Each structure stands twice: as structure tokens, then as C-alpha cells.
Amino acid sequence: VPVFLFVAAPYIRRYVAGGRCKSTARLEGKVVIITGANTGIGKETARDLAQRGKVIIACRDIAKGEAAASEIRAETGNQQVTVKKLDLADTKSIREFAEKFLAEEKELHILINNAGVMLCPYSKTADGFEMHLGVNHLGHFLLTFLLLERLKQSAPARIVNVSSLAHHGGRIRFHDLHGEKSYNRGLAYCHSKLANLLFTRELARRLQGKFQRQAEFTANALHPGSVYSELVRHSFVMTWLWKIFSFFLKTPCEGAQTSIYCAVAEELDSVTGQYFSDCQPAYVSPRGRDDETAKKLWSVSCELLGIQWD
């Protein structure tokens, strides 16, 4: 068995690594925002895109963000890697981020909604939303709403939402969106990842027909794979398991490949409302294809955030 594992190890790792983004597309003169890019797959996405164009790291922890940006600037030689404060668990912070960005930048070509929380003990955001739903879905929903016009003005533009295979276990529980009646932190994560998919689907539907060419504006979602990162930090058991089975998990760089693919691949110029994994189309659960639920979630999200988005 040890000999077999030794021989098979390179093949196992190659399989685990999954697809790679092969696009060499440049982003000169283009602006990219990546949320949560101070660590994990977000940081690796920023590292790759910084070799192509201007990158803004939007994160809650400015110190970690600056450390990541400094490392990326030194490695890529691109000084156009900056950090902006963004706390997705606080709508005030989201609005302040958007206001400052719009005042400083005249264009935005790619928005990667990457940041997320996973397996949190029950808690609420500053606005009273359940933490997974508030950060993973509502925070990015509001951020996209506030930046949408700038994206439209800068078209061709892309919105990339990091969802997960976990959406298969999710449900949109309209009767208990904030988990006040019953709460399971694993399921709460699944619910929020399903919300990411439904948001992507409904956003793409609403954008269709708004432009002369569909290639001018797309929105897609993705599953990054099972990645060895800090995302499981709220669970001692998962952290322990992740360490034991790290050989069978993607590295953050491998996990970032599909985000990069959705952001730059030329063959996706006119592809919208789709879901990808390992840099190729992936199966979406029936709940993830439910247009009525997607429309209702959109309406409820607007109501919770106090916005009108028609």
C-alpha cells in the first residue's frame, strides 16, 4: 500500500488539483475588485489578476490586506494593487466602500464576490441578518447593487460570484431566513451558497436585453473545489480533518483557478447566468434552477436591505 501511494501520489494530486485557467488575457487599463482577497483563494485570485491589470483588495482586516497586497506587488511588480476597507457584515461599511470607490475610480470591469464565512456559531450581522446569509449573500447583493451602474458604464464587464457545491444541500427558508426558529451552521452555509447561485441566475436574467451585445455584461457563479484554507476556522473538527486530509484538498492557488477563468476567459465573453467548477460548466441542483425562488429571493433581499432594484 505505501508503495502504491508513493507511485500514485502525483496522479492523485493532479486529479485533486482540477482544471486550470489557461487564458493569457491581459487587463491593462481595467479595474478589478475582489472581496476577501487578503487570504485563501481570494488572495491567489488577486495574485494572478495583478499580473494582468489593476486590482483592488476589499477586505475587513486592513492589516492582513496590506500584507497580502505588499506581497503581491513585490512578486508581480504591479504597484496598482491597493486595499480598501470593506466589512460585508455591516451595510454601513459596504455603502462607505462603494461611495469611496465611485469617487476615486471612474471604471470597474470585473467584480469578484469572493469573501465568505463558513460554519459560524449562531450570530448576526450589524444589521440583524444571520451571519452566513448576511455576509455571503446580502452583503454581496448590496455591494453589486451599489456598483452596478459603474460596471455598466465600463462594459464589457463581468460579475463573478463564488458559490459552492454545498448549494446542493441548501434551501431558501423564507419562513426562517435568519435561523431564529432553528439553526444548523452547516446547513446555514449551504443555504447561503444556494442564495449565491439564485442571485447570479436572476441577475443574469435581468441584464439580458439591456445591451446591444450580451458580451457587454455577464454574471456567472462557480464552485472553487474543496480548498485547504482558513474558511473552516470556526469548526475545530473541520480544521482537524482539513489538516489530516490536506493532501486530498486543493491548494488556494488551485482553488482560485475557476474564479480566474470566469473573470478573464475569452470563451466566456457571451456566457452568462451559468455555474462552473474546474474551469468547465457544472451541474446545478434543481433548487439552484428554480426561477420563482430566485425572483422571490431578489424581492426579499431588496426589502431587507431597504433598496429598490428593478
Coordinates of C-alpha atoms in Angstrom, one line a residue:
V1 CA 0.0 0.0 0.0
P2 CA 2.7 2.6 0.9
V3 CA 4.5 1.8 -2.4
F4 CA 1.2 2.2 -4.3
L5 CA 0.5 5.5 -2.7
F6 CA 4.1 6.7 -3.5
V7 CA 3.6 5.8 -7.1
A8 CA 0.0 7.1 -7.3
A9 CA 0.6 10.3 -5.4
P10 CA 1.4 12.6 -8.4
Y11 CA -1.7 11.3 -10.2
I12 CA -3.9 11.8 -7.2
R13 CA -2.6 15.3 -6.7
R14 CA -3.1 16.1 -10.4
Y15 CA -6.7 14.9 -10.1
V16 CA -7.4 16.8 -6.9
A17 CA -5.9 20.0 -8.5
G18 CA -8.6 20.0 -11.1
G19 CA -8.8 22.4 -14.1
R20 CA -6.5 25.3 -14.6
C21 CA -7.3 28.6 -16.3
K22 CA -5.2 28.7 -19.5
S23 CA -6.2 32.2 -20.6
T24 CA -3.4 34.7 -21.1
A25 CA -5.9 37.6 -21.4
R26 CA -4.4 41.0 -20.3
L27 CA -6.3 43.5 -18.3
E28 CA -4.3 46.7 -19.0
G29 CA -6.4 49.7 -18.2
K30 CA -9.0 47.6 -16.4
V31 CA -10.1 47.6 -12.8
V32 CA -10.9 44.5 -10.7
I33 CA -12.4 44.4 -7.2
I34 CA -12.0 41.1 -5.3
T35 CA -13.7 40.8 -1.9
G36 CA -11.9 38.9 0.9
A37 CA -8.7 38.8 -1.1
N38 CA -6.4 39.1 1.9
T39 CA -6.3 35.3 2.3
G40 CA -7.1 31.9 0.7
I41 CA -8.5 31.7 -2.9
G42 CA -9.2 35.4 -2.9
K43 CA -5.6 36.2 -2.4
E44 CA -4.5 33.8 -5.1
T45 CA -7.1 35.3 -7.5
A46 CA -5.6 38.7 -6.8
R47 CA -2.1 37.4 -7.3
D48 CA -3.0 36.1 -10.8
L49 CA -5.0 39.1 -11.9
A50 CA -2.4 41.5 -10.6
Q51 CA -0.1 40.1 -13.4
R52 CA -2.8 41.3 -15.8
G53 CA -4.1 44.6 -14.5
K54 CA -5.3 46.8 -11.6
V55 CA -6.6 45.0 -8.5
I56 CA -8.4 46.3 -5.5
I57 CA -8.5 44.1 -2.5
A58 CA -11.6 44.7 -0.5
C59 CA -11.5 43.2 3.0
R60 CA -12.4 43.7 6.6
D61 CA -8.9 43.3 8.1
I62 CA -6.8 46.1 6.6
A63 CA -3.5 44.9 8.2
K64 CA -3.9 41.5 6.5
G65 CA -5.0 43.1 3.3
E66 CA -1.9 45.4 3.2
A67 CA 0.4 42.4 3.9
A68 CA -1.2 40.5 1.1
A69 CA -1.1 43.5 -1.3
S70 CA 2.6 44.2 -0.4
E71 CA 3.5 40.6 -1.1
I72 CA 1.6 40.6 -4.5
R73 CA 3.2 44.0 -5.5
A74 CA 6.6 42.7 -4.8
E75 CA 6.0 39.4 -6.7
T76 CA 4.3 40.8 -9.7
G77 CA 6.0 44.3 -9.9
N78 CA 2.5 45.8 -10.3
Q79 CA 2.1 48.8 -8.0
Q80 CA -1.6 49.0 -8.9
V81 CA -2.7 46.6 -6.1
T82 CA -4.5 48.5 -3.4
V83 CA -6.5 47.7 -0.3
K84 CA -9.9 49.2 0.7
K85 CA -11.9 48.6 3.9
L86 CA -15.0 46.5 3.4
D87 CA -16.9 44.7 6.1
L88 CA -19.7 42.7 4.5
A89 CA -21.3 42.1 7.9
D90 CA -22.2 45.8 8.1
T91 CA -24.2 47.6 5.4
K92 CA -22.8 50.9 6.5
S93 CA -19.3 49.7 5.7
I94 CA -20.5 48.4 2.3
R95 CA -22.1 51.8 1.5
E96 CA -18.9 53.7 2.6
F97 CA -16.7 51.4 0.5
A98 CA -18.9 51.9 -2.6
E99 CA -19.1 55.7 -2.1
K100 CA -15.3 56.0 -1.8
F101 CA -14.7 53.7 -4.8
L102 CA -17.1 55.6 -7.0
A103 CA -15.5 58.9 -6.0
E104 CA -12.0 57.6 -6.8
E105 CA -12.4 55.2 -9.8
K106 CA -14.2 56.1 -13.0
E107 CA -14.3 52.5 -14.2
L108 CA -14.9 49.0 -12.9
H109 CA -14.7 46.0 -15.3
I110 CA -14.7 42.9 -13.0
L111 CA -16.3 42.4 -9.6
I112 CA -15.4 39.1 -7.9
N113 CA -17.7 38.5 -4.9
N114 CA -15.3 36.0 -3.2
A115 CA -15.5 36.7 0.5
G116 CA -17.4 34.3 2.7
V117 CA -17.9 32.8 6.2
M118 CA -18.5 29.2 6.9
L119 CA -19.7 27.1 9.9
C120 CA -20.1 30.1 12.2
P121 CA -21.7 29.6 15.6
Y122 CA -25.1 31.4 15.6
S123 CA -24.6 35.1 15.3
K124 CA -26.0 38.2 13.5
T125 CA -24.5 40.9 11.4
A126 CA -24.6 44.6 12.4
D127 CA -28.0 44.8 10.7
G128 CA -29.5 41.8 12.3
F129 CA -29.1 39.3 9.5
E130 CA -28.0 35.7 10.2
M131 CA -24.2 35.8 9.6
H132 CA -23.9 33.3 6.6
L133 CA -26.9 34.9 4.8
G134 CA -25.8 38.4 5.7
V135 CA -22.2 38.1 4.6
N136 CA -22.3 35.5 1.8
H137 CA -25.4 36.7 0.1
L138 CA -26.9 40.0 1.3
G139 CA -23.6 41.8 1.7
H140 CA -22.6 40.9 -1.9
F141 CA -26.1 41.6 -3.2
L142 CA -25.9 45.2 -1.8
L143 CA -22.3 45.7 -3.0
T144 CA -23.2 44.6 -6.5
F145 CA -26.3 46.9 -6.5
L146 CA -24.2 49.9 -5.5
L147 CA -21.5 49.3 -8.1
L148 CA -23.8 48.1 -11.0
E149 CA -24.0 51.4 -12.8
R150 CA -20.2 51.8 -12.8
L151 CA -19.9 48.3 -14.2
K152 CA -22.5 49.1 -16.9
Q153 CA -20.6 52.3 -17.9
S154 CA -17.4 50.3 -18.1
A155 CA -18.8 47.4 -20.2
P156 CA -17.7 44.9 -21.3
A157 CA -17.8 43.9 -17.6
R158 CA -18.2 40.7 -15.6
I159 CA -19.6 39.8 -12.2
V160 CA -18.2 36.6 -10.7
N161 CA -19.9 35.0 -7.6
V162 CA -18.1 32.4 -5.6
S163 CA -20.8 29.8 -4.7
S164 CA -20.1 26.1 -3.8
L165 CA -21.0 22.5 -4.4
A166 CA -22.6 22.9 -0.9
H167 CA -25.6 24.6 -2.7
H168 CA -26.9 21.1 -3.3
G169 CA -27.7 20.9 0.5
G170 CA -29.3 24.3 0.6
R171 CA -32.9 25.6 0.8
I172 CA -34.2 29.2 0.9
R173 CA -36.2 29.1 4.1
F174 CA -38.3 32.2 3.6
H175 CA -40.2 31.4 6.8
D176 CA -37.0 31.5 8.8
L177 CA -34.3 33.3 6.8
H178 CA -32.3 34.3 9.8
G179 CA -32.4 30.9 11.6
E180 CA -34.2 32.2 14.6
K181 CA -36.5 29.2 14.8
S182 CA -33.9 26.5 14.0
Y183 CA -30.2 26.8 13.2
N184 CA -27.6 24.4 11.9
R185 CA -24.3 26.1 10.9
G186 CA -23.5 23.6 8.2
L187 CA -26.9 24.0 6.6
A188 CA -26.8 27.8 7.0
Y189 CA -23.7 27.8 4.9
C190 CA -25.4 25.6 2.3
H191 CA -28.4 27.9 2.2
S192 CA -26.2 31.0 1.6
K193 CA -24.3 29.3 -1.2
L194 CA -27.7 28.4 -2.9
A195 CA -28.6 32.1 -2.5
N196 CA -25.4 33.0 -4.4
L197 CA -26.5 30.8 -7.3
L198 CA -30.0 32.1 -7.4
F199 CA -28.8 35.7 -7.2
T200 CA -26.5 35.0 -10.2
R201 CA -29.3 33.4 -12.2
E202 CA -31.7 36.3 -11.6
L203 CA -29.1 39.0 -12.1
A204 CA -28.2 37.5 -15.5
R205 CA -31.8 37.2 -16.5
R206 CA -32.4 40.9 -15.6
L207 CA -29.3 42.0 -17.5
Q208 CA -30.3 40.2 -20.7
G209 CA -31.6 42.5 -23.4
K210 CA -30.2 45.6 -21.7
F211 CA -27.2 45.8 -24.0
Q212 CA -26.7 45.7 -27.8
R213 CA -24.4 42.7 -27.3
Q214 CA -24.8 40.3 -24.4
A215 CA -21.0 40.1 -24.3
E216 CA -21.0 43.5 -22.8
F217 CA -22.1 42.3 -19.4
T218 CA -22.1 38.8 -17.8
A219 CA -22.7 37.3 -14.4
N220 CA -21.6 33.8 -13.5
A221 CA -21.1 31.6 -10.4
L222 CA -18.6 28.9 -9.5
H223 CA -17.6 26.2 -7.1
P224 CA -13.9 26.6 -6.3
G225 CA -13.5 23.0 -5.0
S226 CA -12.6 21.7 -1.6
V227 CA -9.7 24.0 -0.7
Y228 CA -7.2 23.9 2.2
S229 CA -7.9 27.4 3.6
E230 CA -8.9 29.4 6.7
L231 CA -12.6 29.1 5.8
V232 CA -13.2 26.2 8.2
R233 CA -11.6 28.1 11.2
H234 CA -14.9 28.2 13.1
S235 CA -15.0 24.4 13.4
F236 CA -12.4 22.5 15.4
V237 CA -13.4 19.2 13.9
M238 CA -13.3 20.5 10.3
T239 CA -9.9 22.2 10.9
W240 CA -8.6 18.9 12.3
L241 CA -10.0 16.9 9.3
W242 CA -8.7 19.5 6.8
K243 CA -5.1 19.1 8.2
I244 CA -5.3 15.3 8.1
F245 CA -6.6 15.1 4.6
S246 CA -4.8 18.2 3.2
F247 CA -3.2 16.0 0.5
F248 CA -6.7 15.4 -1.0
L249 CA -7.6 19.1 -0.9
K250 CA -6.9 21.8 -3.4
T251 CA -4.3 24.5 -2.5
P252 CA -5.6 28.0 -2.5
C253 CA -3.9 28.6 -5.9
E254 CA -5.7 25.5 -7.4
G255 CA -8.9 26.7 -5.8
A256 CA -8.6 30.1 -7.4
Q257 CA -8.4 28.8 -11.0
T258 CA -12.2 28.8 -11.7
S259 CA -12.6 32.3 -10.3
I260 CA -9.8 33.5 -12.6
Y261 CA -11.3 31.6 -15.5
C262 CA -14.7 33.2 -15.0
A263 CA -13.1 36.6 -14.8
V264 CA -10.9 36.5 -17.9
A265 CA -11.5 33.5 -20.2
E266 CA -12.3 34.8 -23.7
E267 CA -14.7 31.9 -24.4
L268 CA -17.0 33.2 -21.7
D269 CA -17.4 36.7 -23.3
S270 CA -21.1 36.0 -24.1
V271 CA -21.8 33.3 -21.4
T272 CA -24.0 34.4 -18.5
G273 CA -26.1 33.0 -15.7
Q274 CA -24.0 29.8 -15.6
Y275 CA -22.2 27.8 -12.9
F276 CA -18.7 26.5 -13.3
S277 CA -16.3 24.1 -11.5
D278 CA -12.8 23.1 -12.5
C279 CA -13.0 25.7 -15.3
Q280 CA -15.9 24.0 -17.0
P281 CA -19.7 24.0 -16.8
A282 CA -21.1 22.1 -13.7
Y283 CA -24.4 20.6 -12.7
V284 CA -26.8 22.9 -10.8
S285 CA -29.2 21.4 -8.3
P286 CA -33.0 21.7 -9.1
R287 CA -33.3 24.3 -6.3
G288 CA -30.5 26.2 -7.9
R289 CA -32.5 26.4 -11.2
D290 CA -35.8 27.5 -9.6
D291 CA -36.6 30.8 -11.2
E292 CA -39.6 31.6 -9.0
T293 CA -37.5 31.2 -5.8
A294 CA -34.8 33.3 -7.4
K295 CA -37.3 36.1 -8.1
K296 CA -38.7 35.9 -4.6
L297 CA -35.3 35.9 -3.0
W298 CA -34.4 39.0 -5.1
S299 CA -37.5 40.8 -3.8
V300 CA -37.0 39.8 -0.2
S301 CA -33.3 40.8 -0.3
C302 CA -34.2 44.2 -1.6
E303 CA -36.8 44.6 1.2
L304 CA -34.3 43.5 3.9
L305 CA -31.7 45.9 2.6
G306 CA -34.1 48.8 2.0
I307 CA -33.3 49.2 -1.7
Q308 CA -35.2 49.3 -4.9
W309 CA -33.5 47.3 -7.7
D310 CA -35.7 46.9 -10.7

